[in-house]
mmCIF file of C-alpha atoms and ligand atoms in Angstrom:
data_model
loop_
_atom_site.group_PDB
_atom_site.id
_atom_site.type_symbol
_atom_site.label_atom_id
_atom_site.label_comp_id
_atom_site.label_asym_id
_atom_site.label_seq_id
_atom_site.Cartn_x
_atom_site.Cartn_y
_atom_site.Cartn_z
ATOM 1 C CA MET A 1 82.602 102.505 82.239
ATOM 2 C CA ALA A 2 80.610 99.683 83.752
ATOM 3 C CA HIS A 3 83.189 98.588 86.220
ATOM 4 C CA LEU A 4 85.475 100.896 88.138
ATOM 5 C CA PRO A 5 87.525 98.998 90.681
ATOM 6 C CA VAL A 6 88.741 102.095 92.456
ATOM 7 C CA GLN A 7 90.679 101.025 95.507
ATOM 8 C CA THR A 8 88.636 101.588 98.607
ATOM 9 C CA LYS A 9 90.357 99.402 101.154
ATOM 10 C CA PRO A 10 91.967 102.175 103.244
ATOM 11 C CA ALA A 11 88.627 104.028 103.434
ATOM 12 C CA VAL A 12 86.772 100.870 104.457
ATOM 13 C CA LEU A 13 89.360 100.084 107.115
ATOM 14 C CA ALA A 14 89.175 103.606 108.498
ATOM 15 C CA LEU A 15 85.380 103.383 108.685
ATOM 16 C CA LEU A 16 85.543 100.029 110.459
ATOM 17 C CA LEU A 17 88.086 101.389 112.885
ATOM 18 C CA ALA A 18 85.972 104.489 113.517
ATOM 19 C CA GLY A 19 82.975 102.225 114.210
ATOM 20 C CA VAL A 20 84.916 100.099 116.685
ATOM 21 C CA LEU A 21 86.220 103.178 118.492
ATOM 22 C CA ALA A 22 82.766 104.761 118.632
ATOM 23 C CA ALA A 23 81.346 101.540 120.062
ATOM 24 C CA CYS A 24 83.758 101.770 122.992
ATOM 25 C CA GLY A 25 81.989 104.963 124.072
ATOM 26 C CA ARG A 26 85.195 106.712 125.048
ATOM 27 C CA PRO A 27 86.735 109.861 123.626
ATOM 28 C CA GLU A 28 88.581 108.197 120.790
ATOM 29 C CA PRO A 29 92.025 109.122 119.563
ATOM 30 C CA ALA A 30 91.978 110.618 116.066
ATOM 31 C CA ALA A 31 91.254 107.805 113.595
ATOM 32 C CA PRO A 32 93.752 107.596 110.763
ATOM 33 C CA VAL A 33 92.595 109.958 108.023
ATOM 34 C CA ALA A 34 91.725 108.038 104.872
ATOM 35 C CA ASN A 35 93.208 109.308 101.647
ATOM 36 C CA PRO A 36 90.710 111.392 99.707
ATOM 37 C CA THR A 37 89.215 109.917 96.549
ATOM 38 C CA PRO A 38 90.468 111.255 93.204
ATOM 39 C CA THR A 39 88.360 113.974 91.611
ATOM 40 C CA GLU A 40 86.487 113.528 88.326
ATOM 41 C CA GLN A 41 88.805 116.154 86.865
ATOM 42 C CA GLU A 42 91.922 114.191 87.782
ATOM 43 C CA ILE A 43 90.455 111.014 86.337
ATOM 44 C CA ALA A 44 89.428 112.773 83.117
ATOM 45 C CA GLY A 45 92.930 114.268 82.806
ATOM 46 C CA ALA A 46 94.543 110.864 83.271
ATOM 47 C CA ARG A 47 92.257 109.230 80.693
ATOM 48 C CA ASP A 48 93.087 111.960 78.216
ATOM 49 C CA ALA A 49 96.860 111.707 78.779
ATOM 50 C CA ALA A 50 96.785 107.907 78.365
ATOM 51 C CA SER A 51 94.707 107.992 75.200
ATOM 52 C CA GLN A 52 96.961 110.660 73.703
ATOM 53 C CA LEU A 53 100.016 108.542 74.429
ATOM 54 C CA GLY A 54 98.268 105.445 73.048
ATOM 55 C CA SER A 55 97.098 107.039 69.816
ATOM 56 C CA ARG A 56 100.371 108.840 69.098
ATOM 57 C CA LEU A 57 102.418 105.700 69.695
ATOM 58 C CA LYS A 58 100.126 103.620 67.535
ATOM 59 C CA ALA A 59 100.149 106.134 64.684
ATOM 60 C CA ARG A 60 103.935 106.359 64.776
ATOM 61 C CA LEU A 61 104.340 102.587 64.983
ATOM 62 C CA MET A 62 101.974 101.871 62.091
ATOM 63 C CA ALA A 63 103.653 104.482 59.890
ATOM 64 C CA ALA A 64 107.106 103.064 60.669
ATOM 65 C CA MET A 65 105.933 99.502 59.971
ATOM 66 C CA SER A 66 104.518 100.378 56.569
ATOM 67 C CA GLU A 67 107.450 102.613 55.596
ATOM 68 C CA GLY A 68 110.371 100.476 56.712
ATOM 69 C CA GLY A 69 109.020 97.162 58.014
ATOM 70 C CA PRO A 70 109.220 95.747 61.539
ATOM 71 C CA ILE A 71 113.002 95.950 61.976
ATOM 72 C CA ALA A 72 112.971 99.685 61.274
ATOM 73 C CA ALA A 73 109.889 100.032 63.478
ATOM 74 C CA ILE A 74 111.775 98.540 66.436
ATOM 75 C CA GLU A 75 114.237 101.395 66.206
ATOM 76 C CA VAL A 76 111.402 103.912 66.031
ATOM 77 C CA CYS A 77 109.751 102.310 69.067
ATOM 78 C CA ALA A 78 112.972 102.218 71.019
ATOM 79 C CA GLU A 79 113.899 105.802 70.290
ATOM 80 C CA GLU A 80 110.556 107.531 70.088
ATOM 81 C CA ALA A 81 108.351 105.764 72.659
ATOM 82 C CA PRO A 82 110.133 107.365 75.633
ATOM 83 C CA GLN A 83 110.182 110.773 73.877
ATOM 84 C CA ILE A 84 106.485 110.662 73.035
ATOM 85 C CA ALA A 85 105.674 109.758 76.642
ATOM 86 C CA GLN A 86 107.796 112.694 77.794
ATOM 87 C CA GLN A 87 106.046 115.080 75.376
ATOM 88 C CA VAL A 88 102.547 114.017 76.395
ATOM 89 C CA SER A 89 103.546 114.380 80.057
ATOM 90 C CA GLU A 90 104.776 117.929 79.479
ATOM 91 C CA GLU A 91 101.721 118.913 77.444
ATOM 92 C CA THR A 92 99.107 117.496 79.794
ATOM 93 C CA GLY A 93 100.762 117.997 83.179
ATOM 94 C CA TYR A 94 100.173 114.306 83.975
ATOM 95 C CA ARG A 95 103.148 112.004 84.047
ATOM 96 C CA VAL A 96 102.261 109.182 81.701
ATOM 97 C CA GLY A 97 104.005 105.973 80.692
ATOM 98 C CA ARG A 98 103.577 102.278 79.994
ATOM 99 C CA THR A 99 104.498 99.364 82.168
ATOM 100 C CA SER A 100 103.989 95.599 82.306
ATOM 101 C CA LEU A 101 104.621 92.503 84.406
ATOM 102 C CA ARG A 102 106.867 91.416 81.494
ATOM 103 C CA VAL A 103 108.813 94.390 80.184
ATOM 104 C CA ARG A 104 110.973 94.864 77.146
ATOM 105 C CA ASN A 105 112.674 98.031 78.380
ATOM 106 C CA PRO A 106 113.757 97.660 82.040
ATOM 107 C CA ALA A 107 113.127 101.410 82.457
ATOM 108 C CA ASN A 108 109.400 100.565 82.147
ATOM 109 C CA ALA A 109 109.420 98.095 85.071
ATOM 110 C CA PRO A 110 106.443 98.521 87.430
ATOM 111 C CA ASP A 111 106.731 99.932 90.957
ATOM 112 C CA ALA A 112 104.805 98.326 93.829
ATOM 113 C CA TRP A 113 101.541 100.206 93.126
ATOM 114 C CA GLU A 114 101.723 99.390 89.427
ATOM 115 C CA GLN A 115 102.449 95.743 90.098
ATOM 116 C CA GLU A 116 99.396 95.568 92.340
ATOM 117 C CA GLN A 117 97.145 97.068 89.627
ATOM 118 C CA LEU A 118 98.548 94.742 86.959
ATOM 119 C CA MET A 119 97.811 91.707 89.152
ATOM 120 C CA SER A 120 94.353 93.011 89.898
ATOM 121 C CA PHE A 121 93.593 93.635 86.185
ATOM 122 C CA MET A 122 94.860 90.149 85.404
ATOM 123 C CA LYS A 123 92.520 88.652 87.967
ATOM 124 C CA ASP A 124 89.520 90.695 86.794
ATOM 125 C CA LEU A 125 90.197 89.600 83.195
ATOM 126 C CA GLN A 126 90.456 85.954 84.272
ATOM 127 C CA ASP A 127 87.088 86.429 85.964
ATOM 128 C CA GLY A 128 85.662 87.577 82.626
ATOM 129 C CA ALA A 129 85.783 91.381 82.986
ATOM 130 C CA ASP A 130 85.603 93.523 79.845
ATOM 131 C CA PRO A 131 89.048 95.181 79.528
ATOM 132 C CA ALA A 132 87.409 98.374 78.247
ATOM 133 C CA GLY A 133 85.751 98.793 81.649
ATOM 134 C CA LEU A 134 88.858 98.305 83.783
ATOM 135 C CA GLU A 135 90.521 101.279 85.387
ATOM 136 C CA ALA A 136 92.219 102.041 88.690
ATOM 137 C CA ALA A 137 92.323 105.471 90.322
ATOM 138 C CA GLU A 138 93.627 106.219 93.782
ATOM 139 C CA ILE A 139 95.274 108.868 95.910
ATOM 140 C CA VAL A 140 98.261 107.336 97.660
ATOM 141 C CA THR A 141 100.652 108.769 100.188
ATOM 142 C CA ASP A 142 104.214 108.597 98.969
ATOM 143 C CA GLY A 143 106.970 109.921 101.211
ATOM 144 C CA GLY A 144 104.469 112.133 103.063
ATOM 145 C CA ARG A 145 103.012 113.567 99.824
ATOM 146 C CA GLU A 146 99.649 112.760 98.317
ATOM 147 C CA VAL A 147 99.974 111.446 94.789
ATOM 148 C CA PHE A 148 97.148 110.783 92.352
ATOM 149 C CA ARG A 149 97.667 107.512 90.511
ATOM 150 C CA TRP A 150 95.703 106.008 87.661
ATOM 151 C CA ALA A 151 96.012 103.000 85.358
ATOM 152 C CA ARG A 152 94.262 101.279 82.482
ATOM 153 C CA PRO A 153 95.045 97.909 80.799
ATOM 154 C CA ILE A 154 96.749 97.593 77.408
ATOM 155 C CA MET A 155 95.615 94.487 75.551
ATOM 156 C CA LEU A 156 97.600 92.736 72.831
ATOM 157 C CA GLU A 157 96.134 93.271 69.360
ATOM 158 C CA ALA A 158 97.037 91.426 66.152
ATOM 159 C CA PRO A 159 99.630 93.936 64.823
ATOM 160 C CA CYS A 160 101.459 93.885 68.174
ATOM 161 C CA ALA A 161 102.146 90.151 67.804
ATOM 162 C CA THR A 162 104.862 90.881 65.211
ATOM 163 C CA CYS A 163 107.095 92.037 68.083
ATOM 164 C CA HIS A 164 105.374 90.672 71.215
ATOM 165 C CA GLY A 165 103.663 87.499 69.983
ATOM 166 C CA GLN A 166 104.237 83.766 70.286
ATOM 167 C CA SER A 167 106.047 83.280 66.965
ATOM 168 C CA VAL A 168 108.216 86.361 66.465
ATOM 169 C CA SER A 169 110.472 85.872 63.432
ATOM 170 C CA PRO A 170 114.166 85.111 64.126
ATOM 171 C CA GLU A 171 115.298 88.390 62.458
ATOM 172 C CA ILE A 172 112.981 90.476 64.594
ATOM 173 C CA LEU A 173 113.897 88.527 67.707
ATOM 174 C CA ALA A 174 117.604 89.109 67.011
ATOM 175 C CA GLU A 175 117.036 92.857 66.643
ATOM 176 C CA ILE A 176 115.021 92.967 69.861
ATOM 177 C CA LYS A 177 117.662 90.987 71.782
ATOM 178 C CA ALA A 178 120.410 93.273 70.466
ATOM 179 C CA ARG A 179 118.664 96.318 71.929
ATOM 180 C CA TYR A 180 117.032 94.687 74.938
ATOM 181 C CA PRO A 181 119.143 91.742 76.118
ATOM 182 C CA ASP A 182 116.798 91.177 79.080
ATOM 183 C CA ASP A 183 113.583 91.329 77.040
ATOM 184 C CA THR A 184 110.680 89.372 78.558
ATOM 185 C CA ALA A 185 107.943 90.860 76.350
ATOM 186 C CA THR A 186 107.310 88.110 73.796
ATOM 187 C CA GLY A 187 104.980 85.113 73.965
ATOM 188 C CA PHE A 188 101.732 87.098 74.245
ATOM 189 C CA ALA A 189 98.553 86.007 72.437
ATOM 190 C CA VAL A 190 96.003 88.392 70.942
ATOM 191 C CA GLY A 191 93.651 89.402 73.752
ATOM 192 C CA ASP A 192 96.245 88.926 76.515
ATOM 193 C CA LEU A 193 96.962 91.674 79.022
ATOM 194 C CA ARG A 194 100.155 93.148 77.541
ATOM 195 C CA GLY A 195 100.606 95.867 80.148
ATOM 196 C CA MET A 196 99.009 99.118 81.220
ATOM 197 C CA PHE A 197 99.106 102.847 80.863
ATOM 198 C CA THR A 198 100.176 104.430 84.104
ATOM 199 C CA VAL A 199 99.569 108.052 85.058
ATOM 200 C CA SER A 200 100.522 110.066 88.120
ATOM 201 C CA LYS A 201 100.271 113.655 89.283
HETATM 202 C C1 HEC B 1 107.983 96.887 65.698
HETATM 203 C C2 HEC B 1 107.964 96.145 66.913
HETATM 204 C C3 HEC B 1 106.860 96.441 67.911
HETATM 205 C C4 HEC B 1 105.506 96.380 67.691
HETATM 206 C C5 HEC B 1 104.768 96.033 66.404
HETATM 207 C C6 HEC B 1 104.879 96.700 68.975
HETATM 208 N N1 HEC B 1 105.829 96.924 69.922
HETATM 209 FE FE1 HEC B 1 105.495 97.271 71.889
HETATM 210 N N2 HEC B 1 107.462 97.580 72.188
HETATM 211 C C7 HEC B 1 108.439 97.489 71.203
HETATM 212 C C8 HEC B 1 109.676 98.010 71.723
HETATM 213 C C9 HEC B 1 110.995 98.105 70.968
HETATM 214 C C10 HEC B 1 109.415 98.440 73.052
HETATM 215 C C11 HEC B 1 110.353 99.108 74.035
HETATM 216 C C12 HEC B 1 110.098 100.612 73.965
HETATM 217 C C13 HEC B 1 110.863 101.390 74.981
HETATM 218 O O1 HEC B 1 112.088 101.274 74.987
HETATM 219 O O2 HEC B 1 110.218 102.103 75.772
HETATM 220 C C14 HEC B 1 108.009 98.144 73.293
HETATM 221 C C15 HEC B 1 107.378 98.402 74.501
HETATM 222 C C16 HEC B 1 106.044 98.176 74.743
HETATM 223 C C17 HEC B 1 105.388 98.413 76.024
HETATM 224 C C18 HEC B 1 106.019 99.028 77.277
HETATM 225 C C19 HEC B 1 106.437 98.035 78.304
HETATM 226 C C20 HEC B 1 107.712 97.317 77.972
HETATM 227 O O3 HEC B 1 107.637 96.102 77.738
HETATM 228 O O4 HEC B 1 108.797 97.940 77.952
HETATM 229 C C21 HEC B 1 104.091 98.071 75.854
HETATM 230 C C22 HEC B 1 102.994 98.119 76.916
HETATM 231 C C23 HEC B 1 103.933 97.660 74.484
HETATM 232 N N3 HEC B 1 105.135 97.709 73.838
HETATM 233 C C24 HEC B 1 102.729 97.281 73.937
HETATM 234 C C25 HEC B 1 102.547 97.114 72.552
HETATM 235 C C26 HEC B 1 101.242 96.993 71.928
HETATM 236 C C27 HEC B 1 99.919 96.977 72.661
HETATM 237 C C28 HEC B 1 101.458 96.893 70.581
HETATM 238 C C29 HEC B 1 100.427 96.840 69.467
HETATM 239 C C30 HEC B 1 99.528 97.975 69.380
HETATM 240 C C31 HEC B 1 102.905 96.920 70.374
HETATM 241 N N4 HEC B 1 103.524 97.070 71.593
HETATM 242 C C32 HEC B 1 103.513 96.760 69.164
HETATM 243 C C33 HEC B 1 108.267 96.972 69.944
HETATM 244 C C34 HEC B 1 107.046 96.798 69.324
#
């Protein structure tokens, strides 16, 4: 992993603030405590959960495509993707899923943290970053609780274009629209940022 854009802004701000307060030479009020950084163990657990979800989904998708073709595979995706995510979450203890700035299933829509990471991945990729080196890991405070959050990009590969590409066949498009009337997940080119794996604990 050459490039690890772990979010450090809160820590940097806290340090700056501490410096300013110290410079005043007065007994300073307690500086806001920065969130701790995620541990190597948490990051390793998140990577493992995401790659398990990714490889199981891909295996299931490829099998369904070759057995029954893309229309049948849509049904498999629709019914099994959420179940597989649930299974991997239970097995690993890390809640894992997929999200995107343009979702097919509205249940996969990003929250504010996820949206921020997706935008940041998009920018890094535009600046020429290698997607394999992009990852986000952060401890955030959510409703008074500390939550470990992690994300990694999902890039569009050639087989994905059948259902997410720029020239999806009318039959496939009709099947997608029947299940997902608000689908916004077509029009991607191979190599585009399709979405990301998202993990929390
Ligand atoms: C056979 C059609 C089909 C193919 C091929 C396919 N997908 Fe999907 N994709 C779907 C469907 C259907 C969903 C909605 C699943 C759900 O309800 O959670 C989906 C959802 C997703 C999501 C979750 C976010 C969202 O939009 O809801 C991502 C990310 C994704 N696909 C990426 C990929 C990638 C990467 C590939 C290639 C490895 C791929 N897909 C191949 C049909 C397909």
